[in-house]
CSV table of C-alpha atoms in Angstrom, one decimal:
chain,number,residue,atom,x,y,z
A,1,MET,CA,21.0,6.1,-28.6
A,2,ASP,CA,20.0,9.8,-28.3
A,3,ASN,CA,20.6,11.8,-25.2
A,4,PHE,CA,17.5,12.5,-23.2
A,5,ASP,CA,16.6,15.4,-20.9
A,6,LEU,CA,15.3,12.8,-18.4
A,7,VAL,CA,15.7,9.0,-18.2
A,8,VAL,CA,13.3,7.3,-15.8
A,9,VAL,CA,14.2,3.9,-14.4
A,10,GLY,CA,11.0,2.1,-13.7
A,11,GLY,CA,7.5,2.3,-15.2
A,12,GLY,CA,5.4,2.0,-12.0
A,13,PRO,CA,3.1,4.6,-10.4
A,14,GLY,CA,6.1,6.8,-9.6
A,15,GLY,CA,8.1,6.3,-12.8
A,16,TYR,CA,5.3,6.6,-15.4
A,17,VAL,CA,3.8,9.6,-13.6
A,18,GLY,CA,7.2,11.3,-13.6
A,19,ALA,CA,7.8,10.5,-17.2
A,20,ILE,CA,4.4,11.9,-18.3
A,21,LYS,CA,4.7,15.0,-16.1
A,22,ALA,CA,8.2,15.7,-17.5
A,23,ALA,CA,7.0,15.3,-21.1
A,24,GLN,CA,4.1,17.7,-20.4
A,25,LYS,CA,6.7,20.2,-19.4
A,26,GLY,CA,8.5,19.9,-22.7
A,27,MET,CA,11.3,17.5,-21.7
A,28,LYS,CA,12.6,14.7,-24.0
A,29,VAL,CA,11.9,11.6,-21.9
A,30,ALA,CA,12.8,7.9,-21.9
A,31,CYS,CA,11.4,5.3,-19.5
A,32,ILE,CA,13.2,2.0,-18.9
A,33,GLU,CA,11.0,-0.7,-17.6
A,34,LYS,CA,11.9,-4.4,-17.6
A,35,GLU,CA,8.4,-5.8,-17.7
A,36,LYS,CA,6.1,-5.9,-20.7
A,37,LEU,CA,3.3,-4.0,-19.0
A,38,LEU,CA,3.7,-0.5,-17.6
A,39,GLY,CA,2.2,0.2,-14.2
A,40,GLY,CA,4.7,-1.5,-11.9
A,41,THR,CA,3.9,-3.8,-9.0
A,42,CYS,CA,0.9,-1.7,-8.1
A,43,LEU,CA,-0.9,-2.3,-11.3
A,44,ARG,CA,0.4,-5.8,-12.3
A,45,GLU,CA,0.5,-7.6,-9.0
A,46,GLY,CA,-0.4,-5.3,-6.1
A,47,CYS,CA,-2.9,-2.5,-5.5
A,48,ILE,CA,-5.1,-2.9,-8.6
A,49,PRO,CA,-5.5,-6.7,-8.9
A,50,SER,CA,-6.0,-7.0,-5.1
A,51,LYS,CA,-8.8,-4.4,-5.3
A,52,ALA,CA,-10.4,-6.2,-8.2
A,53,LEU,CA,-10.5,-9.4,-6.1
A,54,LEU,CA,-11.6,-7.6,-2.9
A,55,HIS,CA,-14.4,-6.0,-4.9
A,56,ALA,CA,-15.6,-9.2,-6.4
A,57,SER,CA,-15.5,-11.1,-3.1
A,58,HIS,CA,-17.2,-8.2,-1.3
A,59,GLU,CA,-20.0,-8.3,-3.9
A,60,LEU,CA,-20.5,-12.0,-3.1
A,61,CYS,CA,-20.9,-11.3,0.6
A,62,CYS,CA,-23.3,-8.4,-0.1
A,63,LEU,CA,-25.4,-10.7,-2.3
A,64,LYS,CA,-25.6,-13.3,0.4
A,65,ASP,CA,-26.7,-10.6,2.8
A,66,LEU,CA,-29.5,-9.0,0.8
A,67,ARG,CA,-32.2,-10.5,2.9
A,68,ARG,CA,-31.5,-8.2,5.8
A,69,VAL,CA,-32.8,-5.2,3.8
A,70,GLY,CA,-35.8,-7.1,2.5
A,71,ILE,CA,-34.6,-8.5,-0.8
A,72,ASN,CA,-35.4,-12.1,-1.6
A,73,ILE,CA,-34.2,-13.7,-4.8
A,74,ASN,CA,-36.0,-17.0,-5.5
A,75,LYS,CA,-36.1,-17.6,-1.7
A,76,MET,CA,-32.3,-17.4,-1.8
A,77,LYS,CA,-30.4,-18.7,1.2
A,78,ASP,CA,-26.7,-18.8,0.9
A,79,ASN,CA,-26.6,-20.7,-2.4
A,80,VAL,CA,-24.6,-18.2,-4.3
A,81,SER,CA,-21.0,-18.9,-5.4
A,82,MET,CA,-18.1,-17.4,-7.2
A,83,ASP,CA,-16.7,-18.5,-10.5
A,84,VAL,CA,-13.0,-18.1,-9.7
A,85,SER,CA,-11.9,-18.3,-13.3
A,86,LYS,CA,-14.2,-15.4,-14.3
A,87,MET,CA,-13.1,-13.4,-11.3
A,88,MET,CA,-9.5,-13.8,-12.4
A,89,LYS,CA,-10.5,-12.9,-16.0
A,90,HIS,CA,-12.0,-9.6,-14.6
A,91,LYS,CA,-8.7,-9.0,-12.7
A,92,THR,CA,-6.6,-9.6,-15.8
A,93,GLN,CA,-8.8,-7.4,-18.0
A,94,THR,CA,-8.6,-4.6,-15.4
A,95,ILE,CA,-4.7,-4.8,-15.4
A,96,THR,CA,-4.3,-4.9,-19.2
A,97,GLY,CA,-6.8,-2.2,-19.8
A,98,LEU,CA,-5.2,0.2,-17.4
A,99,SER,CA,-1.7,-0.7,-18.6
A,100,LYS,CA,-2.8,0.0,-22.2
A,101,GLY,CA,-4.0,3.4,-21.0
A,102,ILE,CA,-0.5,4.2,-19.8
A,103,ASP,CA,0.9,3.1,-23.1
A,104,ASN,CA,-1.4,5.5,-24.8
A,105,LEU,CA,-0.3,8.4,-22.5
A,106,PHE,CA,3.3,7.6,-23.3
A,107,GLU,CA,2.6,7.6,-27.1
A,108,HIS,CA,0.7,10.9,-26.8
A,109,GLY,CA,3.5,12.5,-24.8
A,110,GLY,CA,6.2,11.3,-27.1
A,111,ILE,CA,7.9,9.3,-24.4
A,112,THR,CA,10.5,6.7,-25.5
A,113,ARG,CA,9.6,3.3,-23.9
A,114,ILE,CA,12.5,0.9,-23.4
A,115,GLN,CA,11.9,-2.6,-22.2
A,116,ALA,CA,15.1,-3.7,-20.4
A,117,THR,CA,16.9,-3.7,-17.1
A,118,ALA,CA,19.1,-0.6,-16.4
A,119,ILE,CA,22.5,-0.4,-14.6
A,120,PHE,CA,24.5,2.7,-14.1
A,121,GLU,CA,27.7,2.9,-16.0
A,122,ASP,CA,28.6,6.5,-15.0
A,123,PRO,CA,26.6,9.4,-13.5
A,124,HIS,CA,24.7,10.1,-16.8
A,125,THR,CA,24.8,6.7,-18.5
A,126,LEU,CA,22.7,3.6,-18.1
A,127,SER,CA,23.5,0.3,-19.8
A,128,LEU,CA,20.6,-1.9,-20.9
A,129,HIS,CA,20.5,-5.6,-20.0
A,130,GLN,CA,18.0,-8.3,-20.9
A,131,GLY,CA,14.5,-7.5,-22.0
A,132,LYS,CA,13.2,-6.8,-25.5
A,133,ASP,CA,15.3,-3.7,-26.0
A,134,GLY,CA,18.6,-4.8,-24.4
A,135,GLU,CA,21.6,-4.3,-25.1
A,136,GLY,CA,22.8,-0.7,-25.4
A,137,ILE,CA,23.2,2.4,-23.5
A,138,VAL,CA,21.0,5.4,-22.7
A,139,LYS,CA,22.2,8.9,-21.6
A,140,GLY,CA,20.3,11.4,-19.6
A,141,ASP,CA,20.9,14.9,-18.4
A,142,ARG,CA,18.8,13.9,-15.4
A,143,ILE,CA,17.9,10.4,-14.1
A,144,MET,CA,14.9,9.5,-12.0
A,145,VAL,CA,15.3,6.3,-10.0
A,146,ALA,CA,11.9,4.8,-9.7
A,147,SER,CA,12.7,1.1,-9.6
A,148,GLY,CA,10.2,0.2,-6.9
A,149,SER,CA,10.4,-2.7,-4.5
A,150,SER,CA,10.1,-6.5,-4.4
A,151,VAL,CA,8.9,-9.1,-2.0
A,152,VAL,CA,11.1,-10.0,1.0
A,153,GLU,CA,11.7,-13.7,1.2
A,154,PRO,CA,12.2,-14.6,4.9
A,155,PRO,CA,14.9,-17.1,5.9
A,156,PHE,CA,12.4,-19.7,7.1
A,157,CYS,CA,11.0,-20.5,3.7
A,158,LYS,CA,11.4,-20.7,-0.1
A,159,ILE,CA,8.7,-19.0,-2.1
A,160,ASP,CA,7.7,-21.2,-5.1
A,161,GLU,CA,4.4,-19.4,-6.1
A,162,GLU,CA,2.7,-22.8,-6.1
A,163,VAL,CA,2.1,-23.8,-2.5
A,164,VAL,CA,4.3,-21.2,-0.7
A,165,CYS,CA,3.3,-17.9,-2.4
A,166,SER,CA,4.0,-14.2,-2.3
A,167,SER,CA,1.2,-11.8,-2.9
A,168,THR,CA,1.8,-12.4,-6.7
A,169,GLY,CA,0.8,-16.1,-6.3
A,170,ALA,CA,-2.1,-15.4,-3.9
A,171,LEU,CA,-3.6,-13.1,-6.5
A,172,SER,CA,-3.8,-15.9,-9.1
A,173,PHE,CA,-5.0,-19.0,-7.3
A,174,ASP,CA,-7.0,-21.1,-9.8
A,175,LYS,CA,-9.3,-22.4,-7.0
A,176,VAL,CA,-10.3,-21.5,-3.5
A,177,PRO,CA,-7.8,-23.0,-1.0
A,178,GLU,CA,-9.1,-25.4,1.7
A,179,HIS,CA,-6.8,-23.7,4.3
A,180,LEU,CA,-4.7,-20.7,3.6
A,181,VAL,CA,-2.1,-19.7,6.2
A,182,VAL,CA,-1.1,-16.0,6.0
A,183,ILE,CA,2.3,-15.2,7.5
A,184,GLY,CA,2.3,-11.5,8.3
A,185,GLY,CA,-0.7,-9.5,9.6
A,186,GLY,CA,0.0,-6.3,7.7
A,187,VAL,CA,-2.0,-4.7,5.0
A,188,ILE,CA,-1.3,-7.3,2.3
A,189,GLY,CA,-1.9,-10.2,4.6
A,190,VAL,CA,-5.3,-9.1,5.9
A,191,GLU,CA,-6.5,-7.9,2.5
A,192,LEU,CA,-5.7,-11.2,0.7
A,193,GLY,CA,-6.7,-13.2,3.7
A,194,SER,CA,-10.1,-11.5,3.5
A,195,VAL,CA,-10.5,-12.2,-0.2
A,196,TRP,CA,-10.1,-16.0,0.2
A,197,LYS,CA,-12.0,-16.2,3.4
A,198,ARG,CA,-15.0,-14.6,1.7
A,199,LEU,CA,-14.7,-17.1,-1.1
A,200,GLY,CA,-14.9,-20.0,1.4
A,201,ALA,CA,-11.3,-20.8,2.5
A,202,LYS,CA,-10.3,-21.4,6.1
A,203,VAL,CA,-7.8,-18.6,6.8
A,204,THR,CA,-5.3,-18.4,9.6
A,205,VAL,CA,-3.2,-15.2,10.0
A,206,ILE,CA,0.2,-15.6,11.8
A,207,GLU,CA,1.7,-12.4,13.1
A,208,TYR,CA,5.0,-12.0,15.0
A,209,GLY,CA,3.9,-8.8,16.8
A,210,ASP,CA,1.3,-8.4,19.5
A,211,SER,CA,-1.4,-7.2,17.0
A,212,ILE,CA,-2.2,-7.1,13.3
A,213,LEU,CA,-1.8,-3.8,11.3
A,214,GLY,CA,1.0,-2.7,13.7
A,215,THR,CA,1.4,0.8,12.2
A,216,MET,CA,-2.2,1.8,12.7
A,217,ASP,CA,-3.7,3.5,15.8
A,218,LYS,CA,-4.3,1.2,18.7
A,219,ASP,CA,-8.1,1.6,18.7
A,220,ALA,CA,-8.2,0.9,14.9
A,221,ARG,CA,-6.1,-2.3,15.5
A,222,ILE,CA,-8.5,-3.5,18.2
A,223,GLU,CA,-11.6,-2.8,16.1
A,224,MET,CA,-10.1,-4.4,12.9
A,225,THR,CA,-9.1,-7.5,14.8
A,226,LYS,CA,-12.6,-7.8,16.3
A,227,GLN,CA,-14.3,-7.4,12.9
A,228,LEU,CA,-12.0,-9.8,11.0
A,229,LYS,CA,-12.4,-12.4,13.7
A,230,LYS,CA,-16.2,-12.0,13.4
A,231,GLN,CA,-15.8,-12.7,9.7
A,232,GLY,CA,-14.1,-16.0,10.5
A,233,LEU,CA,-10.4,-15.2,10.1
A,234,LYS,CA,-8.3,-16.9,12.8
A,235,ILE,CA,-5.7,-14.5,14.0
A,236,ASN,CA,-2.7,-15.7,16.0
A,237,THR,CA,-0.4,-12.9,17.3
A,238,GLY,CA,2.9,-13.2,19.1
A,239,MET,CA,4.0,-16.1,16.9
A,240,ALA,CA,7.6,-16.7,15.6
A,241,VAL,CA,7.6,-18.8,12.5
A,242,GLY,CA,10.6,-21.1,12.4
A,243,LYS,CA,10.0,-23.0,9.2
A,244,VAL,CA,7.6,-23.6,6.3
A,245,THR,CA,7.9,-27.1,4.9
A,246,ARG,CA,6.3,-28.1,1.6
A,247,THR,CA,5.1,-31.6,2.2
A,248,SER,CA,3.6,-32.4,-1.2
A,249,ASP,CA,2.4,-30.8,-4.5
A,250,GLU,CA,-0.6,-29.5,-2.6
A,251,SER,CA,0.3,-29.1,1.0
A,252,ALA,CA,2.7,-27.5,3.5
A,253,VAL,CA,3.3,-27.3,7.3
A,254,VAL,CA,4.0,-24.1,9.0
A,255,SER,CA,6.0,-24.5,12.2
A,256,MET,CA,6.0,-21.7,14.8
A,257,THR,CA,6.6,-20.9,18.5
A,258,ASP,CA,4.3,-19.0,20.7
A,259,ARG,CA,6.5,-16.2,22.0
A,260,SER,CA,4.8,-15.9,25.3
A,261,SER,CA,4.5,-19.5,26.3
A,262,GLY,CA,7.3,-21.1,24.3
A,263,LYS,CA,4.9,-23.7,22.9
A,264,GLU,CA,5.6,-25.1,19.5
A,265,ILE,CA,2.7,-25.2,17.1
A,266,HIS,CA,2.5,-26.8,13.6
A,267,ILE,CA,-0.3,-26.0,11.1
A,268,GLU,CA,-1.1,-28.0,8.0
A,269,CYS,CA,-2.5,-26.2,5.0
A,270,ASP,CA,-2.7,-26.4,1.2
A,271,LYS,CA,-1.5,-22.7,0.6
A,272,VAL,CA,0.8,-20.4,2.4
A,273,LEU,CA,0.9,-16.6,1.7
A,274,VAL,CA,4.2,-15.0,2.8
A,275,ALA,CA,3.5,-11.3,3.5
A,276,CYS,CA,6.6,-10.3,5.4
A,277,GLY,CA,7.2,-6.9,3.7
A,278,ARG,CA,9.1,-5.5,0.8
A,279,LYS,CA,12.6,-4.2,0.0
A,280,PRO,CA,13.7,-1.4,-2.4
A,281,ASN,CA,15.0,-2.5,-5.8
A,282,THR,CA,18.4,-0.8,-5.5
A,283,GLU,CA,20.8,-3.8,-5.3
A,284,THR,CA,21.7,-4.3,-8.9
A,285,LEU,CA,21.1,-0.8,-10.3
A,286,PHE,CA,24.4,0.7,-9.1
A,287,SER,CA,26.6,-2.4,-9.8
A,288,ARG,CA,28.8,-2.8,-12.8
A,289,HIS,CA,27.9,-6.4,-13.2
A,290,PHE,CA,24.3,-7.6,-13.6
A,291,SER,CA,24.3,-10.1,-10.7
A,292,PRO,CA,22.5,-9.8,-7.4
A,293,SER,CA,25.3,-11.7,-5.7
A,294,SER,CA,28.0,-9.5,-7.1
A,295,ASN,CA,30.3,-7.8,-4.6
A,296,ALA,CA,31.6,-5.4,-7.2
A,297,SER,CA,32.1,-1.8,-6.0
A,298,LEU,CA,29.6,0.8,-6.9
A,299,VAL,CA,30.0,2.8,-10.1
A,300,LEU,CA,28.9,5.9,-8.2
A,301,PRO,CA,31.0,5.6,-5.0
A,302,ASP,CA,29.4,8.7,-3.4
A,303,ILE,CA,25.9,7.1,-3.5
A,304,LYS,CA,24.7,6.3,0.0
A,305,PHE,CA,22.1,3.8,1.2
A,306,ALA,CA,20.1,3.5,4.4
A,307,LYS,CA,20.1,0.3,6.4
A,308,ARG,CA,17.2,-1.3,4.5
A,309,GLY,CA,18.7,-0.4,1.1
A,310,GLN,CA,16.8,2.8,0.5
A,311,LEU,CA,18.6,5.4,-1.6
A,312,ILE,CA,19.5,8.4,0.6
A,313,VAL,CA,18.1,11.7,-0.9
A,314,ASP,CA,17.7,15.2,0.3
A,315,GLU,CA,14.5,17.1,0.9
A,316,TYR,CA,14.2,17.8,-2.8
A,317,LEU,CA,14.5,14.0,-3.6
A,318,GLN,CA,18.0,14.6,-5.1
A,319,VAL,CA,21.0,12.4,-4.4
A,320,PRO,CA,23.3,14.8,-2.4
A,321,SER,CA,26.5,14.0,-4.4
A,322,TYR,CA,24.7,13.8,-7.8
A,323,LYS,CA,22.0,16.5,-7.9
A,324,HIS,CA,20.9,15.4,-11.4
A,325,ILE,CA,19.8,12.0,-9.9
A,326,PHE,CA,16.5,11.8,-8.2
A,327,GLY,CA,15.1,9.0,-6.1
A,328,ILE,CA,11.4,8.5,-5.6
A,329,GLY,CA,8.8,6.0,-4.3
A,330,ASP,CA,9.8,2.8,-2.7
A,331,VAL,CA,13.5,3.3,-3.3
A,332,VAL,CA,13.7,6.1,-0.8
A,333,ASP,CA,12.4,6.4,2.8
A,334,GLY,CA,8.7,6.8,3.6
A,335,PRO,CA,5.7,4.6,3.1
A,336,MET,CA,5.8,2.1,0.2
A,337,LEU,CA,2.6,3.3,-1.3
A,338,ALA,CA,1.7,4.0,-5.0
A,339,HIS,CA,0.3,7.4,-4.3
A,340,LYS,CA,3.3,8.5,-2.3
A,341,ALA,CA,5.5,7.5,-5.3
A,342,SER,CA,3.4,9.5,-7.7
A,343,ASP,CA,3.5,12.5,-5.5
A,344,ASP,CA,7.3,12.2,-5.2
A,345,ALA,CA,7.6,12.1,-9.0
A,346,ILE,CA,5.5,15.2,-9.6
A,347,ARG,CA,7.5,17.1,-6.9
A,348,ALA,CA,10.8,16.0,-8.4
A,349,VAL,CA,9.8,17.1,-11.9
A,350,LYS,CA,8.9,20.5,-10.5
A,351,THR,CA,12.4,20.8,-9.1
A,352,MET,CA,13.9,19.7,-12.4
A,353,THR,CA,11.9,22.4,-14.2
A,354,GLY,CA,13.0,25.3,-12.0
A,355,ARG,CA,10.4,25.2,-9.3
A,356,PRO,CA,12.3,23.6,-6.3
A,357,THR,CA,9.7,21.6,-4.4
A,358,LYS,CA,10.3,19.7,-1.2
A,359,ARG,CA,9.0,16.3,-0.8
A,360,SER,CA,5.7,16.0,1.1
A,361,GLU,CA,5.3,15.3,4.8
A,362,TYR,CA,5.1,11.6,4.6
A,363,SER,CA,3.3,11.2,7.9
A,364,TYR,CA,0.3,12.9,6.2
A,365,VAL,CA,0.2,10.3,3.4
A,366,PRO,CA,-3.0,8.2,3.9
A,367,GLY,CA,-2.6,4.5,4.5
A,368,ILE,CA,-5.6,2.4,3.6
A,369,VAL,CA,-6.6,-1.2,4.3
A,370,TYR,CA,-9.3,-2.3,1.8
A,371,THR,CA,-11.0,-4.9,3.8
A,372,SER,CA,-14.6,-4.8,5.0
A,373,PRO,CA,-14.8,-2.6,7.0
A,374,GLU,CA,-11.9,-0.5,5.6
A,375,CYS,CA,-9.3,1.0,7.8
A,376,ALA,CA,-7.6,4.3,7.0
A,377,SER,CA,-5.1,6.5,8.7
A,378,CYS,CA,-3.1,9.7,8.3
A,379,GLY,CA,-0.9,11.7,10.6
A,380,MET,CA,0.0,10.6,14.2
A,381,THR,CA,-1.5,7.8,16.2
A,382,GLU,CA,-2.6,8.7,19.7
A,383,ASP,CA,0.4,7.0,21.2
A,384,GLU,CA,2.8,8.9,18.9
A,385,ALA,CA,1.2,12.2,19.7
A,386,LYS,CA,1.3,11.7,23.4
A,387,ALA,CA,5.0,10.5,23.2
A,388,LEU,CA,5.9,13.7,21.3
A,389,TYR,CA,3.8,16.3,23.1
A,390,GLY,CA,3.0,14.8,26.5
A,391,GLN,CA,0.1,12.8,27.9
A,392,ASP,CA,-1.8,15.9,29.1
A,393,ASN,CA,-1.4,17.9,25.9
A,394,VAL,CA,-3.3,15.7,23.5
A,395,ARG,CA,-7.0,15.2,23.2
A,396,CYS,CA,-8.9,12.6,21.1
A,397,GLY,CA,-12.4,12.9,19.7
A,398,VAL,CA,-14.2,9.7,18.7
A,399,CYS,CA,-17.5,9.3,16.8
A,400,HIS,CA,-18.9,5.8,16.3
A,401,PHE,CA,-20.9,5.1,13.2
A,402,SER,CA,-23.6,3.5,15.3
A,403,GLY,CA,-24.9,7.1,15.7
A,404,ASN,CA,-24.6,8.0,12.0
A,405,SER,CA,-27.9,8.2,10.1
A,406,ARG,CA,-26.5,7.2,6.7
A,407,SER,CA,-24.6,4.2,8.1
A,408,LYS,CA,-27.6,3.0,9.9
A,409,ALA,CA,-29.8,3.2,6.8
A,410,CYS,CA,-27.1,1.4,4.8
A,411,CYS,CA,-26.6,-1.3,7.4
A,412,GLU,CA,-23.0,-0.3,7.7
A,413,SER,CA,-22.8,1.0,11.3
A,414,VAL,CA,-19.6,-0.7,12.3
A,415,GLY,CA,-16.5,1.4,13.2
A,416,PHE,CA,-15.6,4.9,14.1
A,417,VAL,CA,-13.7,8.1,13.3
A,418,LYS,CA,-11.0,9.1,15.7
A,419,ILE,CA,-9.3,12.5,15.6
A,420,VAL,CA,-6.1,13.1,17.5
A,421,ALA,CA,-5.5,16.8,18.3
A,422,MET,CA,-3.6,19.2,20.5
A,423,LYS,CA,-5.5,20.6,23.5
A,424,GLU,CA,-6.3,24.3,23.2
A,425,LYS,CA,-4.3,25.3,26.3
A,426,THR,CA,-1.0,24.2,24.7
A,427,GLY,CA,-1.0,27.2,22.4
A,428,LYS,CA,-1.2,25.0,19.4
A,429,GLY,CA,-4.8,26.0,18.9
A,430,GLY,CA,-6.2,22.4,19.0
A,431,LYS,CA,-4.3,21.5,15.8
A,432,VAL,CA,-5.3,18.2,14.2
A,433,LEU,CA,-2.4,15.7,14.5
A,434,GLY,CA,-4.0,12.5,13.1
A,435,VAL,CA,-7.2,11.0,11.7
A,436,HIS,CA,-8.1,7.3,12.0
A,437,ILE,CA,-11.2,5.7,10.5
A,438,VAL,CA,-12.6,2.2,10.6
A,439,SER,CA,-15.7,2.0,8.3
A,440,GLU,CA,-17.0,1.1,4.9
A,441,GLY,CA,-15.7,3.9,2.7
A,442,ALA,CA,-12.9,4.8,5.1
A,443,GLY,CA,-10.5,5.0,2.2
A,444,GLU,CA,-12.6,7.8,0.7
A,445,MET,CA,-13.2,9.7,3.9
A,446,ILE,CA,-9.6,9.7,5.1
A,447,HIS,CA,-8.7,12.4,2.5
A,448,GLN,CA,-10.8,14.9,4.5
A,449,GLY,CA,-8.4,14.3,7.4
A,450,MET,CA,-5.4,14.5,5.1
A,451,ILE,CA,-6.5,17.9,3.8
A,452,ALA,CA,-7.0,19.1,7.4
A,453,LEU,CA,-3.4,18.0,8.2
A,454,GLU,CA,-1.9,19.6,5.1
A,455,ALA,CA,-3.8,22.8,5.8
A,456,GLY,CA,-2.8,22.9,9.5
A,457,MET,CA,-6.5,23.0,10.6
A,458,THR,CA,-7.6,22.9,14.2
A,459,ALA,CA,-10.2,20.4,15.4
A,460,GLU,CA,-12.5,23.4,15.9
A,461,GLU,CA,-12.1,24.6,12.3
A,462,LEU,CA,-12.9,21.1,11.0
A,463,GLY,CA,-15.8,20.7,13.4
A,464,GLU,CA,-17.3,24.0,12.3
A,465,SER,CA,-17.4,22.9,8.7
A,466,CYS,CA,-20.9,22.2,7.4
A,467,PHE,CA,-21.0,18.6,6.2
A,468,GLY,CA,-23.8,17.2,4.0
A,469,HIS,CA,-26.6,15.2,5.7
A,470,PRO,CA,-27.0,12.3,5.7
A,471,SER,CA,-23.5,11.2,5.0
A,472,PHE,CA,-20.8,8.9,6.4
A,473,SER,CA,-18.5,11.9,6.4
A,474,GLU,CA,-20.6,13.6,9.1
A,475,SER,CA,-18.8,11.4,11.6
A,476,VAL,CA,-15.6,13.2,10.7
A,477,LYS,CA,-17.2,16.5,11.8
A,478,GLU,CA,-18.6,14.9,14.9
A,479,ALA,CA,-15.2,13.4,15.9
A,480,ALA,CA,-13.7,16.9,15.4
A,481,LEU,CA,-16.4,18.4,17.7
A,482,SER,CA,-15.6,15.8,20.3
A,483,ALA,CA,-11.9,16.6,20.1
A,484,TYR,CA,-12.4,20.2,21.4
A,485,ASP,CA,-16.0,20.3,22.7
A,486,ILE,CA,-18.8,17.7,22.8
A,487,GLY,CA,-20.2,15.9,19.8
A,488,ILE,CA,-23.9,15.7,19.0
A,489,HIS,CA,-24.4,12.1,17.9
A,490,CYS,CA,-21.4,10.4,19.4
């Protein structure tokens, strides 16, 4: 096979973006992806399908609630329902349509698509295994490792995607479960738990930690727990799951221990969603033999890995001992988010094409929970800021949406904007350190906070900006005002 300027391993939101950007810069590019559809986990079984189901289930809830704004449809009460098969068809059409769009971009850019699994044979050579286009080899002057991540299967259960499911299985239920137990109160757990609760399932969330959404600011965690409980999700924190036992073709028992009392608890259900995190796909890529259990030595002995299996790269996303190899997205440190992977890819290509570009400040990358209300965050939490700069050097400004004109008119007055900033007297000029939002549309508003962080703005500079009225975003301005002065509508 021909030698390429760049070989990309993985066709997800990092890999395909990197391939397209490199082709735009005139490079001869090949992309190796083992799955039939381009787009990675994000498109096939993660971000996009979950948002399709979240949207559909949210629309159902909105339809049930139309009466509060004076809309009556045939004296409708709550007798509306969801056709799950049509909802799943919409999800599938969304996935295939977007993936076909990536295929078209590859064709337009002259990118060689190879459907196979790649394994390093030497620093510039990858062998192809399995898949439509295996066997063979591919050579690249540069190689971008964008192989993504996969579900962590905890020791207490076996995922079968029938009764005990990962997010992949929970995105494809053919009917609404009677009782869904979600193990893990992170983003995936609460999003998919919300979907099936809206559609009529009883949902119990089991979390080992003291709260759900553990990486979010403490006030956001409190508010999200409150709102999700109001919607009917049962949330049990401080629980150590010991075993998940499948008891029949349509049932399982989750056994756990209350960490504070030591009490053993057993919950019967018909579906279990295991949402205990993800791990980088690096295990087989650097082994001579295509076997996850192989103990063979690495082909590239100077490659280093972090404790959780992430590929160690420098500030330019290059492997220190092999500067022509770049690692991006989920295979390196930082948040496992699609937009972070895409950003990594573009920065890596800039470095490849003579414009050395450091990777972004990962703490500024927005994290978004697409429930209702949404929860979004970027930068430091209040606790992180105070731990770093001192209790007396940090000030927080909060504006609740109960005082926001647009949110009141739209019956969406739940939540708040919280801005964490330095105090003026510290000499930091009131610099914005973090922004945290709980609200409908929080995932859109958070980018105002992200830009403020990237630009090094102070709370005063953000608060002096003239926001449109009426808008949800005015609460960002008000929170900024409160961080250095006194807000008007807070």
